[in-house]
Structures are given as structure tokens and as C-alpha cells.
Amino acid sequence: MADDMKQGEMPQSILEVSAFDPQGRSDPHTPLKALREGCPVMRDEIAKTWFLTRYGDIRETVNDRSYVRLPIKAEEGSLARRFVDEQSGELEQPSILFLDDPDHSRIRLPLAKAFYSRIQKMKPEIEAIIDDIIDAAPANGRFDLMSEIAVPIPVLVIARILGVDESRLAEFRDWSEGVILSLNPVCTEEETERLARSADALNAYFDELLTARRKAPQDDLVSDMAALQASGEADISDDELRRNLEALLVGGNLTTTDLIGNGVWLFLTHPDQLDALKADPALAGQAVEEVLRYEAPVSATSRISPDDREIGGCPVKARQTVFCSLASANRDAAVFGQPDRFDITVKRPSHVAFGGGPHICIGAPLARMEARHVFQKLFARYPEMTLADAPLEWRTLPFFRGLETLAVEV
Ligand code: HEM
């Protein structure tokens, strides 16, 4: 049992260490440490899942290709199944996030190839988008870093990569914010309506965009994918193409926003680390990895066991789900020296903030590129930036770690 948690305070459910819970929001790391040290392979009967907190078990699980992800393969009533069941029909027709081989590889491989060559090609343009957004933020006084910088950058970047028409950008941003509500299992009625409206509008828009690019290809990812589909190089249906292009949008916005927000918050609360970055901007790449390790924007991922097996000596049955706490793995003292110290100056072993194995985040290279440039540009433009005096509010979305607002003074 960890010293800082009293007897009887050991979490019983993964929801207690998620952003759902006030403790999980204000400090997820204390209860996660207690689990890591006292019950690293926990059976959670409330969420009907196993919950892993040790780096070694988690690395092994996410890398193991024999696990599956398709929610219908999970036991009834489990969180993995309920979460998707109650959402947007993902159960029958999921994106690559919830697909298994051979479909997963059939779709992911050509998509990743096209996506990565596009990101490389567009690097200068992506950096210019970031520069413009940071230059347009207030020159002095107080402002909310989330709404001025961390939120607009990822959505504008992905819109340009996909090839969204400039004239539709405002609508696209509005729909994107609407569909991101699909990540929230506790939407209000109004939010549920907004989600449905946005999803319909976005589906219609992607159909329109795909039709237009088939007729007249442009220099963008939608045209690249339409061409691969037409040539037979990508064996992918129209529906699959649309769904997975949308997955890039949903998967990449909030997460990258949180990487930027968490990073700026960490630098402003660790001035010695900010000084180190300012003194050597080439540390930005390592700084991004340390932010990802220290406050992982996605705090958990999951797998479904296809058969009876053991994890850490515990009996896991076929169809049971296994949640892996990426946030906990990244603070495991068995792997990271002084794990609770935010230190951008040392090279650490690799973290698991992007998961691992066949489902490892497809957007990792883009998120890294964006965050690296944001940290360099932001602190060069605002060398005197400090935190404004305002209460810190973490978002309540379970399994994500990010700030609602981040008031700064420049
Ligand atoms: C800091 C930013 C990001 C974080 C922390 C993050 C985290 C993750 C994690 C943990 C997974 C699950 C991996 C696993 O289960 O092993 C994942 C999958 C995924 N992410 Fe990201 N992500 C980020 C940015 C992005 C971006 C920018 C995009 C797209 C533009 C994206 C698109 C996806 C997709 C499509 C998947 C599903 C991949 C698959 O199952 O094959 N993510 N991400």
C-alpha cells in the first residue's frame, strides 16, 4: 500500500482514478501509485474489467497481437462494450481503433502510409499554421491559452491535411467540436443532439469532399486516399474510407489540444524546466516526450482477451476486457528514475502515452510535430508568460487528462 493513501482507500474501480471522479481529476497519480504497489492487476466488478497499472504488464499487453479490440467480442456489460454500445453505432462498423485483423491492417496500412507522407510534405505549412495562430493571440494582458491556442491549432492542421475547403473551415470546426462529444459518455440532451447533428453534417461533408476530389484531385489526403482506392492499392469501401478519415479528426483534436495545454501548464509550474527549454530550444523534442510521460493526455487504453490466460498471476477469462493505465505505467518507478519529477533534461526510457503494438496511435508523429513547434514558438514569442491567478479546472471526460481553461499573463 502506498504511504500516502490510508488503509481502505485503495480504489475499487477504474472510474475512481478517471477524470469522472473529483480525486481522479485533481490527482490521479496518488491512487494509481497505490494500485501499482498494492494491486497492480485489479479486477473491477463495477466496470467489469481488469485494470493494469504496472509498466511491464501494460507494455506486454498492448504489444501482444493476440488480444482483440472489436467491442462485440467483449463480455456483455463490460465498460469497453457499454461505452461503444451507447455511442453512434461504432459497434457494427468501427474505425480502425476498434477493428481487428485482417480488416485492421487492410485499412490502417495504406491510410498510415498516405498520412505519414502527407505530414512530411506539409511540415512547413503545418508550422506556418501554428505560427499564425500564436501570432494572432493577444500581445499583452491575460488570455485563455486553451481557447486561443491549444484548441484551434489541431483542428486547423487536420483540416488542411485532409483538404477541407477554406470557405467551409468555420463549419468544419464547429462540426469537429460537435463530434468530439462522442468521447463523452455523459452528454446532456442538448450535447447529444449537437453530436448527432454534427456527425450527420460531417458525414455529408466528407461524402461531398470525396466525390469532388475523385472528379478533380487536389494536393491533400482525401485525394491521396481516393486515388489509392481507385487504383486498388487500398482495398477499402467508401464507408470505411469516410469513417477512418473522420477518426483522424476525432482521435487527433482533443488529444493534441491536451498535449499542448498540459505542456504549457507544466512549464509554467516548473520554471527551471522552462529556463532549460529557453536556453536550448533543441530540447523541445525531448520535452514533448516528457510532457507525454508525465501527464498523458489519454490515460487508458484497452484490449479484450480472446482466451483464458494469466496476467501477473491473475486468471483472465476469454472475452474479459483489460484496461491499461497509460498514466500509471508512465510513472512506474521500476522503469523511470524519479518518476514524479518533471525533467526535460534527461533522456528517459520510452513511455506508453501513445499505446503500443498494432494499435499504437497513428497520429503520434503529427502530435509530436505540432507540440514541438508550439513549445518553441510560444515561449519565444512570450518569454515572460506566467500562470494567471485562476483555479485550475481539469476536464471531466473519463480516460482523458486535459484542462478546461488555462489562464495566462503575457
Ligand atoms: C498527444 C496526442 C495523442 C495522444 C496522447 C493519442 C493517444 C492515443 C492512444 C493511447 C491510442 C490507442 C493506442 C493503443 O490502444 O495501443 C490512440 C489511437 C489512435 N489515435 Fe491517437 N493520440 C494522439 C493524437 C492523435 C492524432 C493527432 C491523431 C490523428 C490525426 C490520432 C488518431 C488516432 C487513431 C486513428 C487511433 C487508432 C489507431 C488504431 O487503433 O490502429 N491520435 N491514440
Coordinates of C-alpha atoms and ligand atoms in Angstrom, one line a residue:
M1 CA 0.0 0.0 0.0
A2 CA 1.4 3.4 -0.9
D3 CA 2.3 5.6 2.1
D4 CA 0.1 8.5 1.1
M5 CA -3.1 6.5 0.9
K6 CA -4.8 5.3 4.1
Q7 CA -5.9 1.7 4.6
G8 CA -9.3 1.2 2.9
E9 CA -8.6 3.9 0.4
M10 CA -7.4 1.6 -2.3
P11 CA -9.5 2.4 -5.4
Q12 CA -12.1 -0.3 -6.2
S13 CA -13.0 0.8 -9.7
I14 CA -11.2 2.4 -12.7
L15 CA -13.8 5.2 -12.6
E16 CA -12.3 6.4 -9.3
V17 CA -9.0 7.1 -10.9
S18 CA -10.5 8.6 -14.1
A19 CA -11.5 12.2 -14.6
F20 CA -15.1 11.3 -13.8
D21 CA -14.1 11.4 -10.1
P22 CA -13.0 14.6 -8.3
Q23 CA -10.0 12.8 -6.8
G24 CA -9.1 11.2 -10.2
R25 CA -9.3 14.7 -11.6
S26 CA -7.3 16.7 -9.1
D27 CA -4.7 14.0 -8.6
P28 CA -4.9 10.7 -10.4
H29 CA -1.3 9.8 -9.6
T30 CA -1.7 9.0 -5.9
P31 CA -4.4 6.4 -6.2
L32 CA -2.6 4.9 -9.3
K33 CA 0.6 4.6 -7.3
A34 CA -1.4 2.8 -4.5
L35 CA -2.7 0.3 -7.1
R36 CA 0.6 -0.2 -8.8
E37 CA 2.2 -1.0 -5.4
G38 CA -0.7 -2.8 -3.8
C39 CA -2.9 -4.4 -6.5
P40 CA -1.3 -4.0 -9.9
V41 CA -3.7 -6.4 -11.7
M42 CA -7.1 -5.5 -10.3
R43 CA -10.5 -7.0 -11.1
D44 CA -13.0 -4.2 -11.2
E45 CA -16.5 -5.7 -10.8
I46 CA -18.2 -2.3 -11.3
A47 CA -16.8 -1.7 -14.7
K48 CA -16.5 -5.4 -15.4
T49 CA -12.9 -5.2 -16.4
W50 CA -9.3 -5.9 -15.4
F51 CA -7.2 -2.9 -14.6
L52 CA -3.4 -2.9 -15.1
T53 CA -1.1 -0.3 -13.6
R54 CA 2.4 -1.7 -14.0
Y55 CA 4.5 -0.6 -17.0
G56 CA 5.7 -4.2 -17.7
D57 CA 2.3 -5.8 -17.8
I58 CA 0.9 -2.9 -19.9
R59 CA 3.8 -2.9 -22.4
E60 CA 3.4 -6.6 -22.8
T61 CA -0.4 -6.4 -23.2
V62 CA -0.6 -3.6 -25.7
N63 CA 2.2 -5.2 -27.8
D64 CA 0.6 -8.6 -27.8
R65 CA -1.1 -9.1 -31.2
S66 CA -3.3 -12.0 -29.9
Y67 CA -5.6 -9.6 -28.0
V68 CA -8.6 -8.2 -29.9
R69 CA -10.5 -4.9 -29.8
L70 CA -13.8 -5.4 -31.6
P71 CA -16.3 -4.4 -28.8
I72 CA -18.7 -7.2 -29.7
K73 CA -16.0 -9.7 -28.7
A74 CA -16.1 -8.4 -25.1
E75 CA -18.3 -9.8 -22.3
E76 CA -21.7 -8.1 -22.0
G77 CA -22.0 -5.3 -19.6
S78 CA -18.2 -4.6 -19.6
L79 CA -17.2 -1.0 -19.8
A80 CA -15.5 -1.4 -23.2
R81 CA -18.7 -2.8 -24.6
R82 CA -21.1 -0.4 -23.0
F83 CA -19.1 2.6 -23.9
V84 CA -19.2 1.9 -27.6
D85 CA -22.7 0.3 -27.4
E86 CA -24.2 3.5 -26.3
Q87 CA -22.4 5.6 -28.9
S88 CA -23.0 6.2 -32.6
G89 CA -23.2 2.6 -34.0
E90 CA -19.5 2.1 -33.7
L91 CA -20.3 -1.5 -32.5
E92 CA -21.2 -2.7 -36.0
Q93 CA -18.9 -0.5 -38.1
P94 CA -16.0 0.7 -36.1
S95 CA -13.0 2.7 -37.2
I96 CA -9.5 1.2 -37.0
L97 CA -9.4 2.0 -33.3
F98 CA -11.8 -0.9 -32.6
L99 CA -11.0 -3.2 -35.6
D100 CA -9.1 -6.5 -35.6
D101 CA -7.0 -8.1 -38.3
P102 CA -7.4 -8.7 -41.2
D103 CA -9.6 -5.6 -41.5
H104 CA -7.4 -3.5 -39.2
S105 CA -4.3 -4.0 -41.3
R106 CA -6.1 -3.8 -44.6
I107 CA -7.3 -0.3 -43.7
R108 CA -4.5 1.0 -41.4
L109 CA -1.5 0.2 -43.6
P110 CA -2.5 2.3 -46.7
L111 CA -4.0 5.0 -44.5
A112 CA -0.9 5.3 -42.4
K113 CA 1.4 5.4 -45.5
A114 CA -0.6 8.2 -47.1
F115 CA -1.0 10.1 -43.8
Y116 CA 2.7 10.0 -43.0
S117 CA 3.9 11.1 -46.4
R118 CA 1.4 14.0 -46.3
I119 CA 2.6 15.1 -42.9
Q120 CA 6.2 15.1 -44.0
K121 CA 5.3 17.0 -47.2
M122 CA 3.3 19.6 -45.2
K123 CA 5.7 20.2 -42.3
P124 CA 6.4 23.8 -43.4
E125 CA 2.7 24.5 -43.9
I126 CA 1.8 23.0 -40.5
E127 CA 4.4 25.1 -38.8
A128 CA 3.2 28.2 -40.6
I129 CA -0.4 27.5 -39.3
I130 CA 1.0 27.3 -35.8
D131 CA 3.0 30.5 -36.2
D132 CA -0.1 32.4 -37.5
I133 CA -2.3 31.2 -34.6
I134 CA 0.3 32.1 -32.0
D135 CA 1.0 35.5 -33.6
A136 CA -2.7 36.2 -33.6
A137 CA -3.1 35.7 -29.8
P138 CA -3.1 38.8 -27.6
A139 CA 0.2 40.7 -27.4
N140 CA -0.3 41.5 -23.7
G141 CA -2.6 41.1 -20.8
R142 CA -4.4 37.9 -19.8
F143 CA -5.9 35.3 -22.0
D144 CA -7.1 31.7 -22.1
L145 CA -4.3 29.6 -23.7
M146 CA -6.7 26.7 -24.4
S147 CA -9.3 28.7 -26.5
E148 CA -6.7 31.0 -28.2
I149 CA -4.0 28.4 -29.0
A150 CA -4.4 24.8 -27.8
V151 CA -7.9 24.2 -29.3
P152 CA -7.6 26.0 -32.7
I153 CA -4.2 24.5 -33.8
P154 CA -5.0 20.8 -34.1
V155 CA -8.3 21.3 -35.9
L156 CA -6.9 23.7 -38.4
V157 CA -3.9 21.5 -39.0
I158 CA -6.0 18.4 -39.7
A159 CA -8.5 20.3 -41.8
R160 CA -5.5 21.4 -44.1
I161 CA -4.1 17.9 -44.2
L162 CA -7.5 16.4 -45.2
G163 CA -8.1 19.2 -47.7
V164 CA -11.2 20.9 -46.2
D165 CA -12.1 23.9 -48.4
E166 CA -11.2 27.2 -46.8
S167 CA -14.7 28.5 -47.2
R168 CA -16.1 25.7 -45.0
L169 CA -13.5 25.9 -42.3
A170 CA -15.7 27.6 -39.7
E171 CA -18.4 25.0 -40.2
F172 CA -15.9 22.2 -40.2
R173 CA -14.5 23.4 -36.8
D174 CA -18.0 23.6 -35.4
W175 CA -18.8 20.0 -36.5
S176 CA -15.5 18.8 -35.3
E177 CA -16.2 20.2 -31.8
G178 CA -19.6 18.5 -32.0
V179 CA -18.4 15.1 -32.9
I180 CA -15.7 15.2 -30.2
L181 CA -18.7 14.9 -27.8
S182 CA -18.8 11.3 -28.8
L183 CA -15.9 10.8 -26.4
N184 CA -18.1 11.8 -23.5
P185 CA -20.3 9.1 -22.2
V186 CA -22.3 11.5 -20.0
C187 CA -23.6 14.0 -22.5
T188 CA -26.6 16.3 -21.7
E189 CA -29.6 16.0 -24.0
E190 CA -28.5 19.2 -25.8
E191 CA -25.0 17.8 -26.3
T192 CA -26.4 14.5 -27.6
E193 CA -28.4 16.5 -30.2
R194 CA -25.4 18.5 -31.1
L195 CA -23.4 15.3 -31.5
A196 CA -26.0 13.8 -33.8
R197 CA -26.3 17.0 -35.9
S198 CA -22.6 17.4 -36.2
A199 CA -22.0 13.7 -37.2
D200 CA -24.7 13.9 -39.9
A201 CA -23.2 17.2 -41.2
L202 CA -19.7 15.8 -41.2
N203 CA -20.7 12.6 -42.9
A204 CA -22.4 14.6 -45.6
Y205 CA -19.4 16.9 -46.0
F206 CA -17.0 14.0 -46.3
D207 CA -19.1 12.4 -48.9
E208 CA -19.2 15.6 -50.8
L209 CA -15.4 16.1 -50.4
L210 CA -14.7 12.6 -51.6
T211 CA -16.9 13.0 -54.7
A212 CA -15.3 16.3 -55.5
R213 CA -11.8 15.0 -55.1
R214 CA -12.5 11.9 -57.3
K215 CA -13.5 14.3 -60.1
A216 CA -10.8 16.8 -59.5
P217 CA -7.9 15.7 -57.3
Q218 CA -6.1 18.3 -55.2
D219 CA -2.9 18.2 -53.1
D220 CA -4.5 16.7 -50.0
L221 CA -5.1 13.5 -48.0
V222 CA -8.6 12.9 -49.2
S223 CA -7.4 13.0 -52.8
D224 CA -4.5 10.7 -51.9
M225 CA -6.8 8.1 -50.4
A226 CA -9.4 8.4 -53.2
A227 CA -6.5 7.7 -55.7
L228 CA -5.3 4.7 -53.7
Q229 CA -8.8 3.3 -53.5
A230 CA -9.4 3.8 -57.3
S231 CA -6.1 2.1 -58.2
G232 CA -6.9 -0.9 -55.9
E233 CA -3.8 -0.2 -53.8
A234 CA -6.1 0.5 -50.9
D235 CA -8.8 -2.2 -50.6
I236 CA -11.3 0.0 -48.7
S237 CA -15.0 0.7 -49.2
D238 CA -16.4 4.3 -49.4
D239 CA -17.9 3.9 -45.9
E240 CA -14.7 2.7 -44.4
L241 CA -12.8 5.5 -46.0
R242 CA -15.1 8.2 -44.7
R243 CA -15.2 6.6 -41.2
N244 CA -11.5 6.4 -40.9
L245 CA -10.8 9.9 -42.2
E246 CA -13.3 11.1 -39.6
A247 CA -11.4 9.0 -37.0
L248 CA -8.3 11.1 -37.7
L249 CA -10.4 14.1 -36.8
V250 CA -11.9 12.8 -33.6
G251 CA -8.8 11.0 -32.5
G252 CA -6.4 13.9 -33.0
N253 CA -8.0 17.1 -31.9
L254 CA -8.7 16.9 -28.2
T255 CA -5.6 14.7 -27.5
T256 CA -3.2 17.2 -29.2
T257 CA -5.0 20.1 -27.6
D258 CA -4.4 18.5 -24.2
L259 CA -0.7 17.7 -25.0
I260 CA -0.3 21.5 -25.7
G261 CA -2.3 22.6 -22.6
N262 CA -0.7 20.1 -20.2
G263 CA 2.8 21.0 -21.5
V264 CA 2.3 24.8 -21.1
W265 CA 0.9 24.2 -17.6
L266 CA 3.9 22.0 -16.7
F267 CA 6.4 24.5 -18.0
L268 CA 4.7 27.4 -16.2
T269 CA 4.7 25.5 -12.9
H270 CA 8.3 24.2 -13.4
P271 CA 10.2 27.4 -14.2
D272 CA 13.6 25.7 -14.1
Q273 CA 12.4 23.4 -16.9
L274 CA 11.1 26.3 -18.9
D275 CA 14.5 28.0 -18.5
A276 CA 16.2 24.9 -19.7
L277 CA 14.0 24.9 -22.8
K278 CA 14.6 28.6 -23.5
A279 CA 18.3 28.1 -23.1
D280 CA 18.3 25.2 -25.5
P281 CA 15.2 25.1 -27.8
A282 CA 16.6 21.8 -29.3
L283 CA 15.4 20.2 -26.1
A284 CA 11.8 20.6 -27.4
G285 CA 11.6 17.1 -28.8
Q286 CA 12.6 15.5 -25.5
A287 CA 10.3 18.0 -23.7
V288 CA 7.3 16.7 -25.7
E289 CA 8.2 13.1 -24.7
E290 CA 8.4 14.2 -21.0
V291 CA 5.1 16.0 -21.1
L292 CA 3.5 12.9 -22.7
R293 CA 5.0 10.7 -20.0
Y294 CA 4.2 13.0 -17.0
E295 CA 0.6 13.9 -17.9
A296 CA -0.5 11.5 -20.6
P297 CA -3.5 13.1 -22.5
V298 CA -5.1 9.7 -23.0
S299 CA -4.9 8.0 -19.6
A300 CA -6.0 4.5 -20.6
T301 CA -6.5 2.1 -23.5
S302 CA -8.0 -1.4 -23.6
R303 CA -7.8 -4.9 -25.1
I304 CA -10.1 -7.9 -25.0
S305 CA -8.7 -11.3 -24.1
P306 CA -9.6 -13.9 -26.8
D307 CA -8.9 -16.9 -24.4
D308 CA -8.3 -17.8 -20.8
R309 CA -4.8 -16.6 -19.7
E310 CA -2.9 -15.2 -16.8
I311 CA -1.7 -11.6 -16.4
G312 CA 0.7 -11.0 -13.4
G313 CA -0.5 -14.3 -11.9
C314 CA -4.2 -13.4 -12.2
P315 CA -6.7 -15.5 -14.1
V316 CA -8.2 -13.6 -17.1
K317 CA -11.0 -15.3 -18.9
A318 CA -11.9 -15.3 -22.6
R319 CA -14.0 -12.1 -23.5
Q320 CA -12.9 -10.2 -20.4
T321 CA -11.5 -6.7 -21.1
V322 CA -8.2 -5.4 -19.8
F323 CA -7.8 -1.7 -19.2
C324 CA -4.3 -0.5 -19.2
S325 CA -3.5 2.7 -17.3
L326 CA -1.1 4.5 -19.5
A327 CA -0.8 7.3 -16.9
S328 CA 0.3 4.8 -14.3
A329 CA 2.7 2.9 -16.5
N330 CA 4.4 6.2 -17.3
R331 CA 5.1 6.8 -13.5
D332 CA 6.3 3.3 -12.7
A333 CA 9.5 3.6 -10.6
A334 CA 10.5 0.1 -11.9
V335 CA 11.2 1.8 -15.2
F336 CA 11.6 5.6 -14.7
G337 CA 14.1 7.0 -12.2
Q338 CA 12.4 9.7 -10.0
P339 CA 9.1 9.2 -11.9
D340 CA 7.3 12.0 -10.2
R341 CA 9.8 14.6 -11.3
F342 CA 9.1 16.5 -14.5
D343 CA 12.5 16.8 -16.1
I344 CA 13.0 17.5 -19.8
T345 CA 16.8 17.4 -19.5
V346 CA 17.2 13.7 -19.1
K347 CA 16.6 11.0 -21.8
R348 CA 14.2 8.5 -20.3
P349 CA 13.1 5.1 -21.4
S350 CA 10.1 5.2 -23.9
H351 CA 6.7 6.0 -22.4
V352 CA 3.4 4.4 -23.4
A353 CA 1.3 7.6 -23.9
F354 CA 0.5 6.5 -27.5
G355 CA -0.3 2.9 -26.5
G356 CA 1.6 0.2 -28.4
G357 CA 1.6 -2.7 -30.8
P358 CA -0.7 -2.9 -33.8
H359 CA -3.0 -0.1 -32.5
I360 CA -0.3 2.3 -31.5
C361 CA -1.5 5.9 -32.2
I362 CA -1.4 6.6 -35.9
G363 CA -1.3 10.3 -35.2
A364 CA 1.8 10.2 -32.9
P365 CA 4.2 11.8 -35.5
L366 CA 1.7 14.6 -36.2
A367 CA 1.1 15.3 -32.5
R368 CA 4.8 15.4 -31.8
M369 CA 5.5 17.7 -34.7
E370 CA 2.7 20.1 -33.6
A371 CA 3.7 20.2 -29.9
R372 CA 7.4 20.6 -30.6
H373 CA 6.8 23.6 -32.7
V374 CA 4.2 25.1 -30.4
F375 CA 6.5 25.0 -27.4
Q376 CA 9.4 26.5 -29.3
K377 CA 7.3 29.3 -30.9
L378 CA 5.2 30.1 -27.9
F379 CA 8.0 30.7 -25.4
A380 CA 10.0 32.6 -28.0
R381 CA 7.0 34.9 -28.6
Y382 CA 6.1 35.2 -24.9
P383 CA 9.3 34.8 -22.9
E384 CA 7.6 36.4 -19.8
M385 CA 4.5 34.2 -19.9
T386 CA 3.2 33.3 -16.4
L387 CA 0.2 31.5 -15.0
A388 CA -2.7 33.9 -14.2
D389 CA -4.3 33.7 -10.8
A390 CA -7.2 31.4 -11.5
P391 CA -8.4 28.0 -10.2
L392 CA -7.2 25.0 -12.2
E393 CA -10.1 23.0 -13.7
W394 CA -9.4 19.6 -15.3
R395 CA -11.9 18.3 -17.8
T396 CA -14.3 15.6 -16.5
L397 CA -14.0 13.3 -19.6
P398 CA -13.1 9.9 -18.3
F399 CA -9.7 8.5 -19.6
F400 CA -8.6 11.8 -20.8
R401 CA -6.4 14.3 -19.0
G402 CA -6.7 17.9 -20.0
L403 CA -7.5 21.4 -18.8
E404 CA -10.8 23.2 -19.4
T405 CA -9.1 26.5 -19.4
L406 CA -5.6 27.8 -18.8
A407 CA -5.4 31.5 -17.9
V408 CA -2.0 33.0 -18.7
E409 CA -0.5 36.5 -18.4
V410 CA 1.9 37.8 -21.1
Ligands
HEM1 C1 -0.9 13.8 -27.9 C2 -1.8 13.4 -28.8 C3 -2.3 12.0 -28.9 C4 -2.4 11.0 -27.9 C5 -1.9 11.1 -26.5 C6 -3.0 9.8 -28.5 C7 -3.2 8.6 -27.9 C8 -3.7 7.5 -28.5 C9 -3.8 6.2 -27.9 C10 -3.4 5.9 -26.4 C11 -4.3 5.4 -28.8 C12 -4.6 3.9 -28.5 C13 -3.4 3.1 -28.7 C14 -3.4 1.7 -28.3 O1 -4.5 1.2 -27.9 O2 -2.4 1.0 -28.3 C15 -4.5 6.1 -30.0 C16 -5.0 5.6 -31.2 C17 -5.4 6.3 -32.3 N1 -5.1 7.7 -32.5 FE1 -4.1 8.9 -31.2 N2 -3.3 10.2 -29.8 C18 -2.9 11.4 -30.1 C19 -3.0 12.1 -31.3 C20 -3.6 11.6 -32.4 C21 -3.7 12.3 -33.7 C22 -3.1 13.7 -34.0 C23 -4.4 11.5 -34.5 C24 -4.9 11.8 -35.9 C25 -4.7 12.8 -36.6 C26 -4.8 10.3 -33.8 C27 -5.6 9.3 -34.2 C28 -5.6 8.0 -33.7 C29 -6.2 6.9 -34.3 C30 -7.0 6.8 -35.7 C31 -6.1 5.8 -33.4 C32 -6.5 4.3 -33.6 C33 -5.3 3.6 -34.2 C34 -5.5 2.1 -34.3 O3 -6.3 1.5 -33.5 O4 -4.9 1.4 -35.2 N3 -4.3 10.4 -32.5 N4 -4.1 7.4 -29.8

